[in-house]
Amino acid sequence: MATTAELFEEPFVADEYIERLVWRTPGGGSRGGSEAFDPKRLLEEFVNHIQELQIMDERIQRKVEKLEQQCQKEAKEFAKKVQELQKSNQVAFQHFQELDEHISYVATKVCHLGDQLEGVNTPRQRAVEAQKLMKYFNEFLDGELKSDVFTNSEKIKEAADIIQKLHLIAQELPFDRFSDVKSKIASKYHDLECQLIQEFTSAQRRGEISRMREVAAVLLHFKGAYLRNDIFEDAAILCQRVNKQVGDIFSNPETVLAKLIQNVFEIKLQSFVKDQLEECRKSDAEQYLKNLYDLYTRTTNLSSKLMEFNLGTDKQTFLSKLIKSIFISYLENYIEVETGYLKSRSAMILQRYYDSKNHQKRAIGTGGIQDLKERIRQRTNLPLGPSIDTHGETFLSQEVVVNLLQETKQAFERCHRLSDPSDLPRNAFRIFTILVEFLCIEHIDYALETGLAGIPSSDSRNANLYFLDVVQQANTIFHLFDKQFNDHLMPLISSSPKLSECLQKKKEIIEQMEMKLDTGIDRTLNCMIGQMKHILAAEQKKTDFKPEDENNVLIQYTNACVKVCAYVRKQVEKIKNSMDGKNVDTVLMEFGVRFHRLIYEHLQQYSYSCMGGMLAICDVAEYRKCAKDFKIPLVLQLFDTLHALCNLLVVAPDNLKQVCSGEQLANLDKNILHSFVQLRADYRSARLARHFS
């Protein structure tokens, strides 16, 4: 078996294995060898060797099975051990989680306890610090500094920290009650700052870099002491004080003073302006514009005060450059902020007014159709579209107008101050166009359009005529608008080409408004005449001028005349209150002429008896009294002539020619005279026809 095992070599090759077995078997060699070839012996050897291999195979098989069993047993034991380890690991992980939660809980408790301790300790520390500051403040209040921190020069760092805190506190105190102590604190603040500067200078000369760094760290928190709450006044006082000293100390005092002023502008004022403007630049345009105007004005006033000092040859240019360096970033886009704010503010004022009236603005049409309607209305005086009931509301508000004009006035003032001279006319014109847009177009023109739409047709009964109220308020607003144009816009554009542009725009706006006012007044007069027609039609009876009983007429004038005269007097008073200047006479004359035409045509609708003619004369006499209230000579002359014509209704036939040739009737057309004579009830009689022919 050992021999068989030796035949196996790695790697195993079957052919080589048989070859080795043959060569080792006696008589198994090839022919020609030392020993003759014996096939039987070789066969026997093969048979024996096969048996040995079978035995070896069985033995190896048993060994393999034994090893497999052992491996399976060990695998089960290992799996069992792994399960136990997993269980142990789960328990350990659970314990770890519990421990972690406990640690977190304890940590939370510790943090909370720390916060509580800090919450108790911090107020305590602040209280202690406040107590110390109160003690130091009392020393300034008493006027005697006893604390070692102020008297010991080696404790200048601690003194600097205290004086900075006291300086901040002092700034919050009212100036009138604490002016003395504020001045003392500011003085000490300034002294310590000077000491620190001196110490820094000495350290620099000695080359002590670490000491310079230490002093600079303390100086960094000093911002200069101001004796007042006004940095501009303080700057002026500082420059006045230094101006008295630099001449005695320096050989070139103007250069030193100019450097001081430059530092004041570029460090103090620039920082102050930035703090005041940046805070509200994006959030509050109104406050931003007010602050910008105020700061720029105060800065230019300070510059004017500094002009009295000797600052070199061209101090005007020097100071202008300093002002420009502070405000250039704000002035570059000033007009955009101004116009944007003015538009939004004006829109808000108008919207707030219409909201208070619970009114939703109507869209006023534009374009071809609206232009066509406007031309038709101007030429024919016809109401286009349905009438709108405004319930007596004019939709004009003097309060709104005053607010808009006030906002624009402030915008003009800021524009004058903040605009570059070359941009001033153009910027002022932009502000003016905004005023025109919101005051003239969005408010006045809208009210006129609404008022025109609210005028009823001339044949409406008991119509309420409110357009004259619109006229009255519009006239008042025009005067205010014109006053602002002259007072605030003209000075800004008077010497520029924008003057003619503004005047032209103003002329166009006023002409457009006057055209609509004229149209509205004309249609209102038509409505008045229509109302008078309704009164005459309802109250005048045919029997008034041809009574059944000529001897029993007890009235002085007809009821129709009474009501018409009362209505006319009311409308005359309203016209006088709504107009001003020559407009009153113009409108009253037009109203009087239409009034006369109405009565003239009305009288020609009736036939008159002798007593009826007398009553007609009485009516016309009453109409003439009413016409005197117009105080228009032409109107009174028309009614005088009408009164004379009515005499033709009652004069005796024999006197007709004499009356017709009288002073008042001589120049009238014969057809007019004839038309009145024909109204006589006795006109058909041959006697009357003969006398008038």
XYZ file of C-alpha atoms in Angstrom:
693
model
C 0.000 0.000 0.000
C 2.913 2.244 0.760
C 4.312 1.421 -2.658
C 0.947 2.306 -4.213
C 0.854 5.603 -2.386
C 4.351 6.431 -3.610
C 3.155 6.139 -7.202
C 0.900 9.152 -6.702
C 2.675 12.357 -7.546
C 1.377 15.821 -7.892
C 0.051 16.739 -10.300
C -1.596 13.313 -10.987
C -1.476 12.078 -14.663
C -2.997 8.615 -15.334
C -0.663 7.684 -18.212
C 2.429 8.522 -16.211
C 1.003 6.641 -13.219
C 0.558 3.382 -15.337
C 3.999 3.858 -16.824
C 5.618 4.102 -13.415
C 3.715 0.970 -12.228
C 4.858 -1.058 -15.265
C 8.461 -0.126 -14.900
C 8.479 -1.133 -11.250
C 6.957 -4.542 -11.987
C 9.510 -7.320 -12.846
C 8.935 -8.473 -16.420
C 6.847 -5.496 -17.196
C 9.502 -3.607 -19.135
C 9.608 -3.248 -22.904
C 11.228 -5.666 -25.246
C 14.968 -5.508 -25.464
C 15.374 -4.858 -21.753
C 17.568 -6.826 -19.365
C 14.571 -8.863 -18.241
C 12.145 -10.549 -20.590
C 8.644 -9.205 -20.800
C 6.152 -11.275 -18.764
C 2.563 -10.370 -19.524
C 1.046 -12.716 -16.987
C 3.098 -11.353 -14.249
C 2.216 -7.857 -15.311
C -1.490 -8.775 -15.335
C -1.191 -10.252 -11.903
C 0.501 -7.109 -10.734
C -2.282 -5.001 -12.226
C -4.946 -7.114 -10.517
C -3.190 -6.860 -7.153
C -2.647 -3.193 -7.578
C -6.304 -2.624 -8.433
C -7.291 -4.452 -5.238
C -4.907 -2.257 -3.288
C -6.422 0.823 -4.867
C -9.927 -0.348 -3.936
C -8.849 -0.921 -0.341
C -7.199 2.490 -0.323
C -10.367 4.035 -1.737
C -12.535 2.504 0.958
C -10.166 3.670 3.666
C -10.087 7.200 2.263
C -13.871 7.176 1.903
C -14.319 6.264 5.545
C -11.895 8.954 6.530
C -13.815 11.506 4.425
C -17.114 10.501 6.000
C -15.581 10.766 9.444
C -14.226 14.209 8.608
C -17.618 15.318 7.177
C -19.393 14.193 10.330
C -16.847 16.000 12.443
C -17.241 19.120 10.249
C -21.051 19.031 10.536
C -20.783 18.656 14.291
C -18.406 21.571 14.548
C -20.637 23.648 12.204
C -23.653 23.059 14.466
C -21.615 23.984 17.504
C -20.352 27.105 15.745
C -23.865 28.094 14.643
C -25.105 27.628 18.180
C -22.264 29.723 19.466
C -23.023 32.436 16.877
C -26.677 32.525 17.968
C -25.614 32.872 21.572
C -23.255 35.685 20.590
C -26.069 37.403 18.647
C -28.335 37.203 21.667
C -25.544 38.580 23.835
C -24.970 41.333 21.279
C -28.683 42.271 21.257
C -28.719 42.451 25.015
C -25.545 44.523 24.969
C -27.026 46.852 22.281
C -30.211 47.250 24.312
C -28.150 48.076 27.355
C -26.166 50.533 25.265
C -29.364 52.270 24.101
C -30.632 52.512 27.636
C -27.297 53.887 28.717
C -27.307 56.399 25.845
C -30.810 57.566 26.748
C -29.804 57.899 30.333
C -26.692 59.852 29.380
C -28.825 62.165 27.167
C -31.290 62.673 29.990
C -28.495 63.454 32.413
C -26.883 65.786 29.872
C -30.189 67.609 29.368
C -30.557 67.984 33.116
C -27.021 69.274 33.345
C -27.583 71.801 30.516
C -30.857 72.949 32.058
C -29.152 73.275 35.411
C -26.334 75.203 33.734
C -28.849 77.523 32.059
C -30.568 78.097 35.380
C -27.278 78.821 37.044
C -26.316 81.156 34.213
C -29.759 82.779 34.340
C -29.219 83.478 38.009
C -25.577 84.428 37.694
C -25.866 86.703 34.652
C -28.430 89.089 36.201
C -26.372 89.037 39.360
C -23.249 90.005 37.444
C -25.189 92.678 35.578
C -26.635 93.976 38.814
C -23.154 94.159 40.323
C -21.842 95.918 37.223
C -24.843 98.291 37.213
C -24.225 99.066 40.870
C -20.630 99.943 40.099
C -21.675 102.139 37.183
C -24.232 103.888 39.412
C -21.472 104.533 41.923
C -19.214 106.038 39.238
C -22.152 108.017 37.812
C -22.820 109.502 41.265
C -19.221 110.686 41.398
C -19.729 112.590 38.144
C -23.048 113.851 39.484
C -21.340 115.123 42.646
C -18.492 116.583 40.604
C -15.695 114.775 42.495
C -13.979 111.635 41.163
C -12.748 109.614 44.166
C -12.424 106.116 42.730
C -8.935 104.782 42.257
C -9.750 103.728 38.719
C -9.997 107.397 37.683
C -7.110 108.761 39.768
C -4.571 105.984 39.110
C -2.941 106.476 35.720
C -1.941 102.812 35.598
C -5.632 101.803 35.482
C -6.394 103.801 32.335
C -7.653 100.683 30.548
C -10.283 99.988 33.236
C -11.182 103.693 33.325
C -11.636 103.674 29.549
C -14.048 100.732 29.752
C -16.100 102.452 32.469
C -16.200 105.856 30.767
C -17.371 104.285 27.502
C -20.318 102.659 29.289
C -21.129 105.873 31.164
C -20.934 107.790 27.891
C -23.486 105.464 26.278
C -25.787 105.833 29.296
C -25.438 109.624 29.244
C -26.529 109.797 25.618
C -29.921 108.314 26.585
C -30.556 110.921 29.292
C -32.594 114.096 28.569
C -30.290 117.041 27.871
C -32.262 119.630 29.858
C -32.067 117.781 33.199
C -28.651 116.142 32.892
C -26.735 118.608 30.744
C -24.117 119.203 33.465
C -23.307 115.560 34.164
C -23.425 114.732 30.414
C -20.864 117.470 29.832
C -18.594 116.131 32.600
C -18.762 112.573 31.281
C -18.062 113.798 27.743
C -15.130 115.828 29.005
C -13.644 112.834 30.854
C -14.289 110.686 27.788
C -12.320 113.175 25.692
C -9.489 113.397 28.290
C -9.077 109.630 28.432
C -9.068 109.460 24.652
C -6.333 112.092 24.534
C -4.326 110.216 27.206
C -4.601 107.001 25.229
C -3.504 108.765 22.050
C -0.547 110.230 23.946
C 0.323 106.821 25.358
C 0.106 105.299 21.873
C 2.430 108.025 20.543
C 4.959 107.448 23.339
C 4.904 103.694 22.772
C 5.467 104.250 19.068
C 8.495 106.394 19.750
C 9.880 103.732 22.092
C 9.166 101.025 19.527
C 6.969 99.029 21.924
C 4.774 97.238 19.426
C 2.916 95.158 22.020
C 2.014 98.265 24.050
C 0.868 100.031 20.858
C -1.337 97.046 20.021
C -2.798 97.049 23.556
C -3.556 100.788 23.544
C -4.956 100.621 19.994
C -7.378 97.884 21.085
C -8.716 100.230 23.766
C -8.773 103.262 21.468
C -10.702 101.304 18.885
C -13.911 101.660 20.926
C -13.618 105.441 21.293
C -15.703 107.381 18.793
C -15.108 110.899 20.006
C -17.146 112.787 22.600
C -20.010 115.038 21.517
C -21.271 117.586 23.951
C -24.724 117.704 22.321
C -27.090 115.420 20.524
C -26.378 117.320 17.283
C -23.292 116.065 15.461
C -23.407 119.019 13.046
C -23.325 121.602 15.842
C -20.550 119.693 17.569
C -18.530 119.589 14.363
C -18.905 123.349 13.897
C -17.891 124.054 17.522
C -14.902 121.691 17.243
C -13.651 123.402 14.109
C -14.076 126.849 15.696
C -12.093 125.742 18.754
C -9.305 124.167 16.719
C -9.157 127.144 14.354
C -8.120 129.357 17.278
C -5.258 127.029 18.253
C -3.706 125.789 14.997
C -2.380 129.234 14.092
C -0.244 129.341 17.248
C 1.044 125.786 16.868
C 1.507 125.029 13.164
C 3.266 126.928 10.413
C 0.568 125.859 7.892
C -2.666 126.082 9.928
C -4.962 126.035 6.859
C -3.667 122.580 5.878
C -4.138 121.218 9.412
C -7.663 122.608 9.700
C -8.565 121.296 6.232
C -7.323 117.846 7.269
C -9.450 117.993 10.426
C -12.540 118.988 8.427
C -11.844 116.227 5.936
C -11.672 113.670 8.776
C -14.890 115.014 10.289
C -16.709 114.657 6.958
C -15.219 111.357 5.805
C -15.290 109.552 9.160
C -17.866 111.068 11.496
C -20.460 112.582 9.177
C -20.283 109.833 6.570
C -20.804 107.168 9.228
C -23.670 109.147 10.788
C -25.379 109.701 7.426
C -25.020 106.041 6.496
C -26.548 104.919 9.805
C -29.492 107.286 9.343
C -30.231 106.399 5.721
C -29.384 102.742 5.231
C -31.816 101.650 7.946
C -34.851 102.988 6.075
C -33.558 103.038 2.494
C -35.432 99.914 1.396
C -38.173 99.690 4.006
C -39.586 103.231 4.304
C -39.239 105.524 1.276
C -41.020 108.436 2.982
C -38.700 108.441 6.000
C -35.697 107.889 3.746
C -36.512 110.980 1.650
C -37.165 113.096 4.751
C -33.878 111.990 6.334
C -31.946 112.522 3.103
C -33.330 116.043 2.709
C -32.691 116.914 6.360
C -29.148 115.492 6.431
C -28.156 117.084 3.144
C -29.550 120.447 4.262
C -27.732 120.321 7.598
C -24.515 119.244 5.887
C -24.655 122.139 3.416
C -25.434 124.525 6.292
C -22.364 123.212 8.120
C -20.348 123.747 4.956
C -21.552 127.359 4.844
C -20.347 127.893 8.414
C -16.948 126.399 7.589
C -16.519 128.784 4.655
C -15.457 131.503 7.135
C -12.256 129.576 7.951
C -9.024 129.724 5.983
C -8.848 126.352 4.213
C -6.633 127.249 1.289
C -7.233 128.801 -2.087
C -10.361 126.957 -3.318
C -12.310 126.082 -0.179
C -15.652 126.099 -2.034
C -14.537 123.237 -4.288
C -12.918 121.455 -1.337
C -16.128 121.475 0.750
C -18.300 120.583 -2.259
C -16.185 117.501 -2.916
C -16.510 116.428 0.726
C -20.313 116.764 0.574
C -20.423 114.899 -2.717
C -18.312 112.034 -1.327
C -20.890 111.523 1.455
C -24.096 111.778 -0.582
C -23.169 110.725 -4.123
C -24.491 107.170 -3.732
C -27.834 108.532 -2.476
C -28.225 111.412 -4.938
C -27.531 109.335 -8.059
C -30.942 107.646 -7.909
C -32.757 110.239 -5.787
C -35.313 111.207 -8.441
C -36.252 107.554 -9.020
C -37.003 107.108 -5.323
C -38.844 110.447 -5.252
C -41.093 109.745 -8.228
C -41.722 106.161 -7.139
C -42.771 107.282 -3.661
C -44.877 110.182 -5.003
C -46.781 107.869 -7.359
C -47.515 105.264 -4.677
C -48.427 107.937 -2.102
C -50.748 109.769 -4.529
C -52.429 106.518 -5.557
C -52.948 105.630 -1.885
C -54.495 109.058 -1.100
C -56.972 108.701 -3.971
C -57.814 105.082 -3.200
C -58.382 105.873 0.467
C -60.819 108.645 -0.538
C -62.810 106.440 -2.934
C -62.868 103.654 -0.356
C -64.315 106.088 2.202
C -67.092 106.814 -0.316
C -67.551 103.081 -0.910
C -67.034 103.843 -4.587
C -65.463 101.629 -7.218
C -63.891 103.825 -9.904
C -65.390 103.431 -13.350
C -63.066 102.819 -16.257
C -62.987 105.919 -18.420
C -62.693 104.623 -21.961
C -59.914 105.729 -24.288
C -59.167 105.159 -27.921
C -61.101 105.580 -31.158
C -64.657 104.947 -29.923
C -64.269 107.207 -26.896
C -62.693 109.962 -29.025
C -65.600 109.706 -31.471
C -68.117 109.951 -28.635
C -66.298 112.965 -27.263
C -66.374 114.767 -30.619
C -70.069 114.000 -31.065
C -70.838 115.226 -27.556
C -68.885 118.444 -28.107
C -70.691 119.212 -31.378
C -74.206 118.044 -30.538
C -74.308 118.281 -26.735
C -76.052 114.914 -26.664
C -75.670 112.624 -23.627
C -73.997 109.470 -24.938
C -74.598 106.376 -22.845
C -76.889 105.861 -19.877
C -77.149 108.489 -17.164
C -75.514 107.581 -13.849
C -77.071 108.497 -10.509
C -74.247 109.965 -8.401
C -76.610 110.617 -5.449
C -75.335 114.166 -5.242
C -71.687 113.119 -4.845
C -69.205 115.229 -6.824
C -66.260 112.860 -6.232
C -64.081 115.902 -5.676
C -62.430 116.402 -2.303
C -60.576 119.506 -1.216
C -58.857 117.432 1.479
C -57.555 115.018 -1.151
C -56.377 117.927 -3.290
C -54.578 119.571 -0.360
C -52.870 116.268 0.495
C -51.744 115.737 -3.109
C -50.490 119.317 -3.392
C -48.703 119.057 -0.045
C -46.920 115.863 -1.090
C -45.954 117.484 -4.393
C -44.791 120.661 -2.645
C -42.460 118.640 -0.430
C -41.237 116.755 -3.502
C -40.464 120.069 -5.262
C -38.553 121.293 -2.186
C -36.505 118.085 -2.010
C -35.958 118.219 -5.763
C -34.638 121.771 -5.497
C -32.219 120.822 -2.737
C -31.085 117.364 -3.873
C -30.979 117.620 -7.677
C -27.888 118.543 -9.618
C -28.454 122.010 -11.182
C -28.250 120.498 -14.673
C -30.922 117.908 -13.803
C -33.201 120.218 -11.781
C -35.614 121.310 -14.590
C -35.976 117.758 -15.891
C -36.582 116.330 -12.409
C -39.078 119.080 -11.566
C -40.951 118.327 -14.800
C -41.198 114.631 -13.838
C -42.747 115.597 -10.502
C -45.151 117.964 -12.281
C -46.310 115.198 -14.650
C -47.114 112.997 -11.637
C -49.196 115.820 -10.151
C -51.036 116.209 -13.462
C -51.625 112.457 -13.663
C -53.117 111.991 -10.204
C -54.693 115.396 -9.470
C -55.877 116.544 -12.884
C -56.575 113.253 -14.653
C -57.243 110.616 -11.977
C -59.223 112.982 -9.709
C -60.577 116.094 -11.464
C -61.064 114.632 -14.940
C -62.622 111.484 -13.467
C -65.037 113.635 -11.436
C -65.940 115.637 -14.562
C -66.570 112.480 -16.573
C -68.662 111.035 -13.762
C -70.501 114.349 -13.385
C -71.222 114.481 -17.128
C -72.533 110.929 -17.025
C -74.734 111.929 -14.078
C -76.473 114.794 -15.894
C -80.001 113.610 -16.781
C -81.620 114.192 -20.145
C -83.370 117.515 -20.684
C -86.834 115.902 -20.636
C -86.334 114.248 -17.203
C -88.814 115.247 -14.532
C -87.672 116.459 -11.076
C -84.034 115.892 -12.041
C -81.399 116.711 -9.429
C -78.649 118.812 -10.997
C -75.349 118.357 -9.187
C -72.932 119.290 -11.965
C -72.777 122.902 -10.802
C -71.385 121.613 -7.504
C -68.689 119.872 -9.544
C -68.010 123.174 -11.327
C -67.705 125.046 -8.040
C -65.227 122.582 -6.527
C -63.296 122.242 -9.779
C -62.821 126.030 -9.914
C -61.432 126.035 -6.370
C -59.077 123.177 -7.193
C -57.882 124.926 -10.380
C -56.896 127.963 -8.327
C -54.895 125.795 -5.890
C -53.252 123.933 -8.769
C -52.329 127.188 -10.503
C -50.930 128.654 -7.287
C -48.605 125.681 -6.763
C -47.535 125.853 -10.402
C -46.514 129.493 -9.974
C -45.090 129.286 -6.448
C -43.160 126.023 -6.497
C -42.626 124.811 -10.062
C -41.894 128.050 -11.915
C -38.769 128.953 -9.871
C -37.261 125.556 -10.730
C -37.792 125.728 -14.509
C -37.989 129.468 -15.263
C -34.612 129.612 -17.005
C -34.782 126.298 -18.875
C -36.457 124.913 -22.022
C -38.748 122.894 -19.737
C -40.674 126.109 -18.989
C -42.445 126.147 -22.345
C -43.110 122.399 -22.078
C -44.729 122.803 -18.655
C -46.779 125.805 -19.764
C -47.995 123.897 -22.810
C -48.954 120.873 -20.711
C -50.765 123.083 -18.230
C -52.599 124.841 -21.085
C -53.692 121.526 -22.624
C -54.959 120.229 -19.281
C -56.913 123.409 -18.515
C -58.413 123.552 -22.017
C -59.465 119.920 -21.748
C -61.080 120.555 -18.366
C -62.780 123.759 -19.524
C -64.215 121.963 -22.536
C -65.814 119.348 -20.294
C -67.009 122.023 -17.874
C -68.591 123.961 -20.754
C -70.275 120.797 -22.019
C -71.590 119.973 -18.557
C -72.832 123.518 -17.930
C -74.566 123.588 -21.321
C -76.323 120.294 -20.659
C -77.210 121.445 -17.145
C -78.821 124.600 -18.585
C -80.782 122.409 -20.977
C -81.986 120.372 -17.992
C -83.015 123.567 -16.202
C -85.018 124.696 -19.220
C -86.516 121.188 -19.424
C -87.615 121.423 -15.778
C -89.216 124.805 -16.471
C -91.034 123.306 -19.469
C -92.458 120.585 -17.226
C -93.612 123.207 -14.711
C -95.313 125.289 -17.401
C -96.908 122.240 -19.010
C -98.256 121.011 -15.682
C -99.362 124.327 -14.184
C -100.401 126.547 -17.103
C -104.002 126.143 -18.240
C -105.634 127.548 -21.368
C -108.294 129.165 -19.238
C -105.610 131.239 -17.494
C -105.432 133.566 -20.510
C -109.013 133.136 -21.717
C -111.146 132.979 -18.556
C -114.809 132.087 -18.803
C -115.782 135.030 -16.611
C -113.806 138.098 -17.651
C -115.160 140.099 -14.722
C -114.184 137.615 -12.023
C -110.355 137.321 -12.329
C -108.869 137.658 -8.846
C -105.235 136.593 -9.346
C -102.281 138.931 -10.085
C -100.262 136.295 -12.019
C -100.636 132.623 -12.812
C -99.496 129.712 -10.636
C -97.178 128.533 -13.438
C -95.419 131.909 -13.347
C -94.959 131.717 -9.566
C -93.365 128.273 -9.711
C -91.153 129.069 -12.702
C -89.865 132.259 -11.079
C -89.123 130.426 -7.825
C -87.203 127.753 -9.762
C -85.281 130.339 -11.796
C -84.263 132.363 -8.725
C -82.977 129.181 -7.081
C -80.912 128.256 -10.140
C -79.539 131.797 -10.528
C -78.320 131.705 -6.937
C -76.731 128.328 -7.526
C -74.950 129.547 -10.656
C -73.588 132.587 -8.814
C -72.266 130.374 -6.022
C -70.701 127.902 -8.444
C -68.882 130.335 -10.756
C -66.443 133.165 -10.363
C -65.370 136.186 -12.358
C -66.648 136.591 -15.900
C -67.869 133.010 -15.955
C -70.855 134.035 -13.821
C -72.002 136.644 -16.346
C -71.388 134.325 -19.300
C -73.435 131.452 -17.869
C -76.203 133.736 -16.552
C -76.496 135.427 -19.930
C -76.851 132.067 -21.677
C -79.372 130.908 -19.073
C -81.279 134.216 -19.373
C -81.450 133.995 -23.178
C -82.788 130.425 -22.999
C -85.202 131.456 -20.253
C -86.517 134.271 -22.489
C -86.833 131.960 -25.496
C -88.783 129.452 -23.403
C -91.270 132.076 -22.149
C -91.534 133.641 -25.625
C -92.380 130.290 -27.248
C -94.644 129.344 -24.338
C -96.763 132.508 -24.649
C -97.323 131.890 -28.350
C -99.134 128.627 -27.586
C -102.261 130.381 -26.227
C -105.090 132.655 -27.313
C -105.693 135.734 -25.159
C -108.829 137.562 -24.226
C -108.569 141.112 -22.985
C -108.385 140.052 -19.338
C -106.151 137.074 -20.284
C -103.757 139.470 -22.023
C -103.603 141.579 -18.867
C -102.727 138.458 -16.893
C -100.034 137.547 -19.446
C -98.571 141.051 -19.030
C -98.543 140.524 -15.261
C -96.767 137.169 -15.724
C -94.137 138.713 -18.007
C -93.684 141.568 -15.541
C -92.951 138.953 -12.875
C -90.569 137.149 -15.249
C -88.881 140.515 -15.835
C -88.434 141.002 -12.081
C -86.838 137.592 -12.012
C -84.575 138.584 -14.938
C -83.324 141.583 -12.950
C -81.662 139.118 -10.540
C -79.408 138.052 -13.428
C -77.918 141.564 -13.545
C -77.278 141.026 -17.235
C -78.413 143.991 -19.400
C -79.131 141.838 -22.465
C -81.444 139.523 -20.512
C -83.331 142.442 -18.989
C -83.651 144.070 -22.429
C -85.099 140.857 -23.877
C -87.781 140.699 -21.190
C -88.512 144.438 -21.561
C -89.160 143.797 -25.239
C -91.286 140.757 -24.438
C -93.287 142.868 -21.987
C -93.865 145.454 -24.709
C -94.953 142.726 -27.131
C -97.508 141.508 -24.580
C -99.077 144.987 -24.648
C -100.195 144.142 -28.178
C -102.526 141.584 -26.581
C -104.601 144.224 -24.782
C -104.175 147.527 -26.613
C -107.208 148.942 -28.370
C -107.296 148.174 -32.094
C -107.109 151.875 -32.939
C -103.782 152.198 -31.052
C -102.017 149.117 -32.473
C -99.986 150.990 -35.068
C -98.949 153.611 -32.549
C -97.763 150.944 -30.076
C -95.888 149.000 -32.790
C -93.992 152.134 -33.764
C -92.970 152.773 -30.182
C -89.358 152.855 -29.021
C -89.186 149.222 -27.882
C -91.030 147.643 -30.836
C -90.033 149.832 -33.760
C -86.923 147.810 -34.634
C -88.615 144.410 -34.434
C -89.525 142.406 -37.486
C -93.132 142.968 -38.537
C -93.726 139.202 -38.553
C -92.902 139.035 -34.846
C -95.384 141.835 -34.134
C -97.966 140.177 -36.292
C -97.466 136.825 -34.551
C -98.365 138.402 -31.204
C -101.368 140.274 -32.565
C -102.660 136.995 -34.001
C -102.788 135.596 -30.433
C -105.635 137.974 -29.556
C -109.026 136.310 -29.258
C -110.537 139.183 -31.298
C -107.946 138.934 -34.072
C -110.526 137.551 -36.521
C -112.656 140.683 -36.259
C -112.574 142.832 -39.352
C -111.940 145.956 -37.313
C -108.707 144.591 -35.769
C -107.436 143.144 -39.051
C -108.074 146.480 -40.746
C -106.193 148.503 -38.138
C -103.129 146.195 -38.160
C -102.909 145.809 -41.942
